[in-house]
Coordinates of C-alpha atoms in Angstrom, one line a residue:
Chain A
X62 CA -9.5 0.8 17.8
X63 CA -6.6 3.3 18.0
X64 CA -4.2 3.9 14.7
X65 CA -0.7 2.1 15.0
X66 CA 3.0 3.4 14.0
X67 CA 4.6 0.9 15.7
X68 CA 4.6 -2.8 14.0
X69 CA 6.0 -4.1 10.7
X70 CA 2.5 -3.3 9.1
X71 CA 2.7 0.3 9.8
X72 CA 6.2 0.3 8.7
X73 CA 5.1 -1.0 5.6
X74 CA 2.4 2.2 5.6
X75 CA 5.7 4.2 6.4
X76 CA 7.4 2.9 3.3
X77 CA 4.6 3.5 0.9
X78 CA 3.8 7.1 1.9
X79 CA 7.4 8.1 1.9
X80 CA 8.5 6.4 -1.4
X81 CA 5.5 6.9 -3.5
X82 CA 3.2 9.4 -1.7
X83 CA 4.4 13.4 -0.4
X84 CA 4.8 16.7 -2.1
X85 CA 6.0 15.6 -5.6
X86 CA 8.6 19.0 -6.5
X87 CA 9.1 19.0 -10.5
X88 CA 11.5 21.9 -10.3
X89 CA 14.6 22.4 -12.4
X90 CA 17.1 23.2 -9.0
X91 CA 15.9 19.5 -7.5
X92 CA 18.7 17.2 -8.0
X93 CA 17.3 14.1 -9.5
X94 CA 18.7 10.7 -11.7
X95 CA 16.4 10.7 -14.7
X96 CA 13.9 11.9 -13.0
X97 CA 13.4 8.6 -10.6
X98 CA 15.1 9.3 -7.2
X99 CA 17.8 6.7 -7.2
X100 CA 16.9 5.4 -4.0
X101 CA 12.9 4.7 -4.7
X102 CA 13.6 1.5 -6.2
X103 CA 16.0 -0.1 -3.9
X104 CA 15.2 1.2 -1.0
X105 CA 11.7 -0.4 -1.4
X106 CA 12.8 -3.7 -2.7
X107 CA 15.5 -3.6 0.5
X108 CA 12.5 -2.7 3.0
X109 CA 10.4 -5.4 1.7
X110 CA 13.4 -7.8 2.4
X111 CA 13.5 -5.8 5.7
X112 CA 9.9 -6.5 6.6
X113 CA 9.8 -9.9 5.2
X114 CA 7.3 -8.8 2.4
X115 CA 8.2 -10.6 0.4
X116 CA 8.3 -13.6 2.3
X117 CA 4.4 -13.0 3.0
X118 CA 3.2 -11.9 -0.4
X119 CA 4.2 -15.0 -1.8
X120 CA 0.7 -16.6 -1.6
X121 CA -2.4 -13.9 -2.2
X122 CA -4.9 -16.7 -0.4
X123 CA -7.3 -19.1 -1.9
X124 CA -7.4 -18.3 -5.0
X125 CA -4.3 -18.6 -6.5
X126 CA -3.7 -21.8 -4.4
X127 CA -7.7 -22.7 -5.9
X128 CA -5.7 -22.1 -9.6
X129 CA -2.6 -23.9 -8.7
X130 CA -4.6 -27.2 -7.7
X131 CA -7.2 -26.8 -10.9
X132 CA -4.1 -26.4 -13.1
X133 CA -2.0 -29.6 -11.6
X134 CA -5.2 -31.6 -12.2
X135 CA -5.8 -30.4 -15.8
X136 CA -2.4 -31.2 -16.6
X137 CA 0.2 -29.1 -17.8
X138 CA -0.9 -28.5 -21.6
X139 CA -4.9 -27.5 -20.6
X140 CA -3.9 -23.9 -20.0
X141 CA -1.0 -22.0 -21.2
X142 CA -0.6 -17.9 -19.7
X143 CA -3.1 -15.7 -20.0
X144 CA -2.6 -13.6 -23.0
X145 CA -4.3 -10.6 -21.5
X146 CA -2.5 -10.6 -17.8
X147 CA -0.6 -7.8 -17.2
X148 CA 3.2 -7.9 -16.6
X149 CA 2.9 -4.4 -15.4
X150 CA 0.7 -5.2 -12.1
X151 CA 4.1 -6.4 -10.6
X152 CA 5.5 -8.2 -7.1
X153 CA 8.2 -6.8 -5.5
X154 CA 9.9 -9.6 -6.8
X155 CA 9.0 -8.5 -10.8
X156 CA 10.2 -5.5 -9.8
X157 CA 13.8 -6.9 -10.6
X158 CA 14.3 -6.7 -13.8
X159 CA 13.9 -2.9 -14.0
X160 CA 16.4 -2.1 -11.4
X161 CA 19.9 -1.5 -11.7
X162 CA 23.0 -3.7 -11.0
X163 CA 23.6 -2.1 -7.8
X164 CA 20.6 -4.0 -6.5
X165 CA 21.7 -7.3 -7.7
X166 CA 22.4 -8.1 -3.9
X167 CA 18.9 -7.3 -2.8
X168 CA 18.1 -9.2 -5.3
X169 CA 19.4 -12.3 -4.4
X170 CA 18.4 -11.6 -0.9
X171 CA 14.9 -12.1 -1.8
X172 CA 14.9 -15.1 -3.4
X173 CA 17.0 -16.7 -0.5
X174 CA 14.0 -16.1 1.8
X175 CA 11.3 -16.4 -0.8
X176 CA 12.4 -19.2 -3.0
X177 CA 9.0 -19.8 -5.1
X178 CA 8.5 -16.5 -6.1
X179 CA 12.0 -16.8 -8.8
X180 CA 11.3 -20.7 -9.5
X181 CA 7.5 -19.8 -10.5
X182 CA 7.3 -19.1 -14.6
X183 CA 6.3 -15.9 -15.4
X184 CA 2.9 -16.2 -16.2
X185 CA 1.9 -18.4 -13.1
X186 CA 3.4 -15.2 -10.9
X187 CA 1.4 -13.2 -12.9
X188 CA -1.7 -14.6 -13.3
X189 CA -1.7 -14.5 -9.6
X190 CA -1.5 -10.8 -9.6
X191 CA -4.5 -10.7 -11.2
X192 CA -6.3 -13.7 -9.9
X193 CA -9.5 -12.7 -10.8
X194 CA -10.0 -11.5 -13.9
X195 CA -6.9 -13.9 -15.6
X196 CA -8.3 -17.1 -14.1
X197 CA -12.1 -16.8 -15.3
X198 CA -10.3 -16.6 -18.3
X199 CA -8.1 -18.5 -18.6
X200 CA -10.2 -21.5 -17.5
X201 CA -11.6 -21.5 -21.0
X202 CA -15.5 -22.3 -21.5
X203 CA -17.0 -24.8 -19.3
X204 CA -18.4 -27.1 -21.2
Chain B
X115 CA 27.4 20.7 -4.2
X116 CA 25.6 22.7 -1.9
X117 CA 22.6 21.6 -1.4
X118 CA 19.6 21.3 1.0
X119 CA 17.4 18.1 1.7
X120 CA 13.6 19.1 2.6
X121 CA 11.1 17.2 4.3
X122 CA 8.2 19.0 4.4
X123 CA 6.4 22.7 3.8
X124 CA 4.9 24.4 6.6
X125 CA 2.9 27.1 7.1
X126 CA 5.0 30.1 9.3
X127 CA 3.9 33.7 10.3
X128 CA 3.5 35.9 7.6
X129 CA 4.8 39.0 10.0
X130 CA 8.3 37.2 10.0
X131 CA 8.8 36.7 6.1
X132 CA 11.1 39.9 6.2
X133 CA 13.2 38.8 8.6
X134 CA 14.8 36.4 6.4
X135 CA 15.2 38.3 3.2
X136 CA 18.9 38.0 1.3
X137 CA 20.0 36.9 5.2
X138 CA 22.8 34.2 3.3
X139 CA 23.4 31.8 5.6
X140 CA 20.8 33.3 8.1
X141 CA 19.5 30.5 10.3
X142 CA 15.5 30.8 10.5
X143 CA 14.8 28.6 13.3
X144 CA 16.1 25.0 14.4
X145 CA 14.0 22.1 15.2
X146 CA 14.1 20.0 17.6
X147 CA 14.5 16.5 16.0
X148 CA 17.3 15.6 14.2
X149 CA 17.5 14.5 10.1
X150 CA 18.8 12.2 8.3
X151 CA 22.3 11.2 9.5
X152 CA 21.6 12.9 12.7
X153 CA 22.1 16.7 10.4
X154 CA 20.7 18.9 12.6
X155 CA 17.5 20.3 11.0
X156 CA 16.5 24.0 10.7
X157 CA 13.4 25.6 8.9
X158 CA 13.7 28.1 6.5
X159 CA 11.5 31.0 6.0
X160 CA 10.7 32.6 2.5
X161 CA 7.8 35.0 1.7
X162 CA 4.3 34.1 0.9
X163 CA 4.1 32.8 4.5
X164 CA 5.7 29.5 3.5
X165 CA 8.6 27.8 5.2
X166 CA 10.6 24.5 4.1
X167 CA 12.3 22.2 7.1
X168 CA 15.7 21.3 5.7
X169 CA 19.0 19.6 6.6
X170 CA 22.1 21.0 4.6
X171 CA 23.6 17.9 2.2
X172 CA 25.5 17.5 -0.4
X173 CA 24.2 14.7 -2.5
X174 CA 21.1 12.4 -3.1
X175 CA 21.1 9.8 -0.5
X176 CA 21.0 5.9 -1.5
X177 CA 22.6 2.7 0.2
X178 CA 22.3 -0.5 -0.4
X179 CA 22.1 -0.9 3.6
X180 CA 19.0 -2.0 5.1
X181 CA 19.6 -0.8 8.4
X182 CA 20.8 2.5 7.0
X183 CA 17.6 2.8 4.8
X184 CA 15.6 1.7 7.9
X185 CA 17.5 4.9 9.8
X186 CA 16.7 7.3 7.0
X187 CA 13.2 6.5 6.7
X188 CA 12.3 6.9 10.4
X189 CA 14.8 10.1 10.8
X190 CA 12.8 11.7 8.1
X191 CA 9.3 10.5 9.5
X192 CA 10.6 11.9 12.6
X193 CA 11.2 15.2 11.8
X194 CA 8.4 15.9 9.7
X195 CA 6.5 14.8 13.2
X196 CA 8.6 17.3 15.3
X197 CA 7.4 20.0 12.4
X198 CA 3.7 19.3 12.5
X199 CA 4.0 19.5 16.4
X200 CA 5.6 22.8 16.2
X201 CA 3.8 24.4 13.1
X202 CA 0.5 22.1 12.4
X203 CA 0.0 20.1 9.6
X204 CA 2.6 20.3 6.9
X205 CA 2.8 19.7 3.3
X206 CA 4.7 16.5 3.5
X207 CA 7.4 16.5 0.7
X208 CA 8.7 13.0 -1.0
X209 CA 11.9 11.3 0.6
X210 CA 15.0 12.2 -1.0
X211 CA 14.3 15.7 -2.1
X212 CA 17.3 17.6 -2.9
X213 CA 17.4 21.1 -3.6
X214 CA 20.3 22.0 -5.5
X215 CA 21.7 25.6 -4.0
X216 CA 22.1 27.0 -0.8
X217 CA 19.2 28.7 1.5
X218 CA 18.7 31.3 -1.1
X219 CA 17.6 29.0 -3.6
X220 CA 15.6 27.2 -1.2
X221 CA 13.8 30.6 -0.3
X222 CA 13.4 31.2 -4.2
X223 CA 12.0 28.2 -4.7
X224 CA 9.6 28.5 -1.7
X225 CA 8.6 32.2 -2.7
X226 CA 7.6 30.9 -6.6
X227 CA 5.7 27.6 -5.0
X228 CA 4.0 29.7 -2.3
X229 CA 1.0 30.5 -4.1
X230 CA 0.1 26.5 -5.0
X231 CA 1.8 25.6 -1.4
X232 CA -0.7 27.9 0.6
X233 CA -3.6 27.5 0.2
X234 CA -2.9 23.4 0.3
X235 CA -1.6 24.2 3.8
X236 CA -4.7 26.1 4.8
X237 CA -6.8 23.3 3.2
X238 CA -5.2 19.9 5.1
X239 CA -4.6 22.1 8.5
X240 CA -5.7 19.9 11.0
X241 CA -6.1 16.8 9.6
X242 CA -3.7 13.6 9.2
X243 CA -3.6 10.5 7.3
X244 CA -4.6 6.9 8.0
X245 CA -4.6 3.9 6.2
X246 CA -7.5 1.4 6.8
X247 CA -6.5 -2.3 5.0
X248 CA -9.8 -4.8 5.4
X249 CA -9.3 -8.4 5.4
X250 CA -12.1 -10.7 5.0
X251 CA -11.7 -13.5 7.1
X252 CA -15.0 -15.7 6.3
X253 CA -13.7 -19.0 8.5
X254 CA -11.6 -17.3 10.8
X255 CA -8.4 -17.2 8.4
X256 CA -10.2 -16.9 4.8
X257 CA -7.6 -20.0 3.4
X258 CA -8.9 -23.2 1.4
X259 CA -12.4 -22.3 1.4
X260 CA -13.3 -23.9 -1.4
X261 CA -10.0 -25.1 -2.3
X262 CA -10.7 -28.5 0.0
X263 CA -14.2 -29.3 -1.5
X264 CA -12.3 -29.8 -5.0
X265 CA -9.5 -32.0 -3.6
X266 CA -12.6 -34.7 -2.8
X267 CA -15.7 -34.5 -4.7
X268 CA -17.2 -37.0 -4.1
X269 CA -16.9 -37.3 -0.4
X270 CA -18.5 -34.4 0.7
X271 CA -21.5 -35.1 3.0
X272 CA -24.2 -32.8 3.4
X273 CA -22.3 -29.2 4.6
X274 CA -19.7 -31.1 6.2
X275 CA -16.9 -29.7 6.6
X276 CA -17.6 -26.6 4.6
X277 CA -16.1 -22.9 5.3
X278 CA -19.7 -21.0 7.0
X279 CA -19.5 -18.9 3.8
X280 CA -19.4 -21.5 1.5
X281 CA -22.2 -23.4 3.7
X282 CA -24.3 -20.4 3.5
X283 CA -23.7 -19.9 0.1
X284 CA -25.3 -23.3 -0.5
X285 CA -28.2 -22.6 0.9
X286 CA -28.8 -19.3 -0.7
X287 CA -27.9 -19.6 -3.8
X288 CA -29.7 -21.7 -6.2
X289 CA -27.0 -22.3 -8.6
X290 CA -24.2 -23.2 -6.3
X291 CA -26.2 -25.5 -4.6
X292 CA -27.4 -27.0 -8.0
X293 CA -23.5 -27.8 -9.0
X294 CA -22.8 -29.3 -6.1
X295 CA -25.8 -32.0 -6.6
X296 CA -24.2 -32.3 -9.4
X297 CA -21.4 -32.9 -8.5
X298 CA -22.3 -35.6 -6.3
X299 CA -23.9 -37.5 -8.4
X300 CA -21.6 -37.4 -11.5
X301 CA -18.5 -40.2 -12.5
X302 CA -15.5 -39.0 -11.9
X303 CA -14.5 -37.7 -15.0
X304 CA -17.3 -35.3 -15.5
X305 CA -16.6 -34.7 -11.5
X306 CA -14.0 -32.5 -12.2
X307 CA -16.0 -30.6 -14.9
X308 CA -18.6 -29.8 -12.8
X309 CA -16.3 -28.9 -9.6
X310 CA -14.7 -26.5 -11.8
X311 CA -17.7 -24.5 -12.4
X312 CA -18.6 -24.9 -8.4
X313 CA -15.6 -23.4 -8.0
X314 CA -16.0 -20.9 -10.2
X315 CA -19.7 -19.7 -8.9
X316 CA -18.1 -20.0 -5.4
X317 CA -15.2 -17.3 -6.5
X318 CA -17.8 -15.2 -8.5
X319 CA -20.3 -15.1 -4.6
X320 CA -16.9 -14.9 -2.9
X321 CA -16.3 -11.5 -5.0
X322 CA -20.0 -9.8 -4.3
X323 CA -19.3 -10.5 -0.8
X324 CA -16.0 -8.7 -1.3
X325 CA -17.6 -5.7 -3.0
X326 CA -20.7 -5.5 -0.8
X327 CA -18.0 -5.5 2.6
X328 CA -15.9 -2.8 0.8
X329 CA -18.9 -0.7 0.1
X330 CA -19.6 -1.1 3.4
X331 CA -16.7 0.0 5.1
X332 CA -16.5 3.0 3.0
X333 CA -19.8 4.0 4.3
X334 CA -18.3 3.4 8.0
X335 CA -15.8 5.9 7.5
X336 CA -17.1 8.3 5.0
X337 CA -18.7 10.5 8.0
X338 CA -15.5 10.9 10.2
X339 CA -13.2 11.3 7.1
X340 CA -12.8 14.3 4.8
X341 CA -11.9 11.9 1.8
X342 CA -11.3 8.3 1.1
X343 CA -8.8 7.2 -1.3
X344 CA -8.3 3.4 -2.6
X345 CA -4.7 3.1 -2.1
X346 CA -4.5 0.1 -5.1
X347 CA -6.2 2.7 -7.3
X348 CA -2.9 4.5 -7.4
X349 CA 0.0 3.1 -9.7
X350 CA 2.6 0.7 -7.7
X351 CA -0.1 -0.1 -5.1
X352 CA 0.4 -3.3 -5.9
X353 CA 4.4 -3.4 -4.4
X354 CA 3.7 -3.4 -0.7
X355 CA -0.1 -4.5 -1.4
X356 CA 1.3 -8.0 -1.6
X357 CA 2.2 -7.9 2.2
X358 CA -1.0 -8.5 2.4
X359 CA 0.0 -12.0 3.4
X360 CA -2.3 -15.4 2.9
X361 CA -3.2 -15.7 6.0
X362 CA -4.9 -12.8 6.4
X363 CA -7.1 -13.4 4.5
X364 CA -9.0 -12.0 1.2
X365 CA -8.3 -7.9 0.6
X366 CA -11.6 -5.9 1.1
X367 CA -10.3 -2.6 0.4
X368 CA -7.0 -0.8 1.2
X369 CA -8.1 2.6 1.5
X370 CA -5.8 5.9 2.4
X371 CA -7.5 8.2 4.5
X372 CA -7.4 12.1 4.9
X373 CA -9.4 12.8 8.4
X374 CA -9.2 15.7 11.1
X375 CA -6.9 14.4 13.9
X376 CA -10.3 15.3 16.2
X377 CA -11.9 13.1 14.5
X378 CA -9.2 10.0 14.7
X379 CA -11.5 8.3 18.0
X380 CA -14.4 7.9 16.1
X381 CA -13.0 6.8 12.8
X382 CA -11.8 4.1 15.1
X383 CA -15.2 3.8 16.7
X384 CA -16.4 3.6 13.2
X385 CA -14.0 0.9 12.0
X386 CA -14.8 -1.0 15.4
X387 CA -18.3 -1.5 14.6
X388 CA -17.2 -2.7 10.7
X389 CA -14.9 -5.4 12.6
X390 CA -18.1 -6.5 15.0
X391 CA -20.6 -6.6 12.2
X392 CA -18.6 -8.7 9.7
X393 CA -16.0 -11.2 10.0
X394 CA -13.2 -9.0 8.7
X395 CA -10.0 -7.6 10.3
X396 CA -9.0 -4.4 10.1
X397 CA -5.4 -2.8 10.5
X398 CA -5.3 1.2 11.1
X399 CA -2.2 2.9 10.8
X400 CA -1.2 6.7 11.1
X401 CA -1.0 9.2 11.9
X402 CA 0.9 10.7 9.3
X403 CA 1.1 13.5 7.9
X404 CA -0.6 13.9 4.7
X405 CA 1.4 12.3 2.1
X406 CA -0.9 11.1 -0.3
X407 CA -2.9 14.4 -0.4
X408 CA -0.3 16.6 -0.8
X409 CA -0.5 18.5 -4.4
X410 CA 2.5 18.3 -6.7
X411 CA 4.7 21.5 -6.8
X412 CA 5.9 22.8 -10.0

C-alpha cells in the first residue's frame, strides 16, 4: 500500500504532528501565552469538529457498548464509577473544561453534532476511555 | 512587534554562513511556497550551517475559524514540504512558533541552537515519517461480537450465529467453552451471572489477540523502519486517538514511524502482507517530515 495525505484520516495525522509533535523551542525570544501556544487547544478541538472526530469517537467499539448493556441489565445501583479511572485520559469532548471562554462556541458545536458525548455522566465517558482496565473492575467479583 | 514565524530548521551550505552576517534586513533566499496567510516565505541563514524558513509576523496566530485554521495548517504543511524538497529533510518546528525580533535574532537564536540542531539534521537526513493505525476487524467490522450472545442466553444454538473469533475461541479455549455450557444450561437468573463471566473471558482472549497482532505488526515493519514509536504512548494521544471510530473496529496499535523515504515501498509491502495475514485494516499516512522525532531546542 502506498502512504496517504489526502483524506480526513491523514488530516487527522496532519493535526496531531503539527499541534503536539515538531521541534519544541524553549527559548526566552519565542513569544508564547503561559507557555501553551494559544491556538493548540482550540485549534484542535475546532479540527475535530472539522473532521467530524468527534462525531466518530463517540463509540470506541464493543466494549463499551458490551459495558453499557451489562450495566442497563444490572440496574442502575450495581456499579457506581470507577474509583481508579482516570479523568486525565480525556475525549476531545473532556477537553472542555480546560479551555478558555473564547472556545465556548466550539464548544457548543460539538455537542450539536455529537449529542451523547455531553448527556453521558462523567464516569460512564470515562470509564469508556479506559474500557479495559475500569470495566474488569468495576464489574466487582464474580461470584 | 517584530517578529518572525518559523516552520522548520534546515540544513544549508556551511561555505555561505558568512554571507549573511549582521546583513539587517538581508534576504537569504526565498522559497517557493507561500506561508501562512499567503506571507511570502524566505529562509534565513545563521552560522553553524543551520538555516530557519520563516515568514515575517507580528503576533501569535489563533482564530476561532475552522476554515481559517484548516488554511493555516495546510499553508504551514506546505511549506515545510517545499523546504524539504529544496534542502532535504528538515527539523520540523511546532505550529505557531514565534520568534520575537527581527532576522538578527532569528540568526542568534539559530547560531546558539546550531550545535543541538546539527547533528539532528545529519541524523533524520533522508528519512520521513509515517503513521501506521491497525484495526482489528475479527468479523469484517469488529462490532457486537460478543455483545449479541449476552442479549439472548439462552437461545444460542451450537456456534450459530457467533463472530468467527468468538466461534474459534470456543473451540480452543477450554474455559470459554465451559461458561458457555453453562450458560446454557442455567435459569435465568444465574444466566446472567455466568454470561458475565463469558463475557469477561471473551474480552480477556479478545485482548491476547490484540497484543499478539500488535506484536506482530511491529515485527512487519521493524526491518524497513529506523524506529517505531506508539503514538498513544505519548501524552494527549488519546485526543485524536478517539477518531478511531466504532466501526473500524478494535485499535491494534497506532504507531508513529521514522523510515528512510527509500524505504517507503517496502514498508508498504510490509504492511500489505500484515493486512493479508490477519483480518486487520491498516491506514498509512505520510510523508511528513519528521515531527515527532525532532529533539526539543533549548
Amino acid at each position: 500500500m502506498e502512504p496517504t495525505r489526502d483524506d480526513d484520516d491523514a488530516l487527522v495525522d496532519l493535526v496531531d504532528v503539527l499541534l503536539r509533535e515538531g521541534v519544541l523551542v524553549q527559548a526566552d525570544v519565542v513569544v508564547s501565552v503561559a507557555e501553551v501556544p494559544l491556538v493548540g487547544i482550540s485549534l484542535r478541538a475546532a479540527v475535530a469538529g472539522m473532521t467530524e472526530m468527534t462525531d466518530r469517537g463517540l463509540l470506541d467499539g464493543w466494549d463499551r457498548d458490551l459495558r453499557r448493556r451489562a450495566r442497563a441489565r444490572a440496574g442502575a445501583g450495581d456499579r457506581g464509577p470507577g474509583p481508579d479511572l482516570d479523568p486525565g485520559q480525556g475525549t476531545i469532548g473532556s477537553e472542555s473544561p480546560r479551555r478558555d471562554g473564547g472556545d465556548a462556541d466550539h464548544a457548543d458545536e460539538g455537542s450539536t453534532i455529537a449529542p451523547p458525548s455531553r448527556a453521558r455522566s462523567p464516569d460512564d465517558r470515562e470509564g469508556n476511555r479506559t474500557a479495559d482496565g475500569g470495566g474488569g473492575r468495576a464489574d466487582g467479583p464474580d461470584s | 512587534v517584530t517578529a518572525r514565524y518559523v516552520y522548520c530548521l534546515v540544513r544549508v551550505d556551511a561555505d555561505a554562513d558568512g554571507a549573511g552576517e549582521s546583513g539587517t534586513g538581508r534576504t537569504d533566499a526565498t522559497l517557493d511556497a507561500v506561508g501562512l496567510d499567503d506571507a511570502p516565505t524566505r529562509l534565513i541563514r545563521a552560522e553553524g550551517g543551520v538555516g530557519a524558513v520563516v515568514h515575517d509576523c507580528a503576533s501569535l496566530y489563533d482564530t476561532d475559524d475552522e476554515a481559517q485554521l484548516r488554511l493555516w495548517l495546510l499553508a504551514h504543511q506546505r511549506v515545510v514540504d517545499a523546504a524539504t524538497a529544496t534542502f532535504g529533510t528538515p527539523l520540523p518546528v511546532r505550529f505557531d512558533t514565534v520568534i520575537q525580533g527581527d532576522d538578527e535574532a532569528v540568526r542568534t537564536w539559530l547560531a546558539d541552537v546550531a550545535d543541538e540542531a546539527r547533528p539532528a539534521l545529519d541524523r533524520l537526513a533522508g528519512t520521513r515519517e509515517y503513521r501506521v493505525t491497525a484495526h482489528w476487524t475479527p468479523d469484517g467490522g469488529g462490532e457486537g461480537n460478543g455483545a449479541g450472545d449476552g442479549d439472548s442466553p439462552t437461545s444460542q444454538d451450537g456456534d450459530d450465529g457467533l463472530g468467527a473469533f468468538e466461534a474459534r475461541a470456543r473451540q480452543r479455549d477450554d474455559r470459554l467453552a465451559e461458561l458457555a455450557a453453562e450458560r446454557e444450561a442455567a435459569d435465568t437468573g444465574r444466566a446472567f451471572l455466568v454470561s458475565k463471566q463469558y463475557d469477561r473471558r471473551l474480552r480477556e482472549l479478545e485482548r491476547e489477540r490484540l497484543s499478539e497482532l500488535a506484536a506482530d505488526l511491529r515485527e512487519h515493519v521493524a526491518p524497513a523502519t529506523r524506529e517505531v514509536r506508539d503514538a498513544d504512548a505519548e501524552a494527549g494521544g488519546a485526543d485524536l486517538a478517539a477518531a478511531d471510530g466504532d466501526d473500524a473496529g478494535e485499535l491494534i496499535a497506532r504507531l508513529t514511524v521514522l523510515a528512510d523515504e527509500a524505504d517507503e515501498d517496502e514498508l508498504g509491502a510490509r504492511l500489505d502482507e500484515f493486512v493479508e495475514a490477519n483480518d486487520v485494516t491498516v491506514r498509512f499516512t505520510g510523508p511528513w517530515a519528521p515531527y515527532s522525532f525532532a529533539p526539543e531546542l533549548s
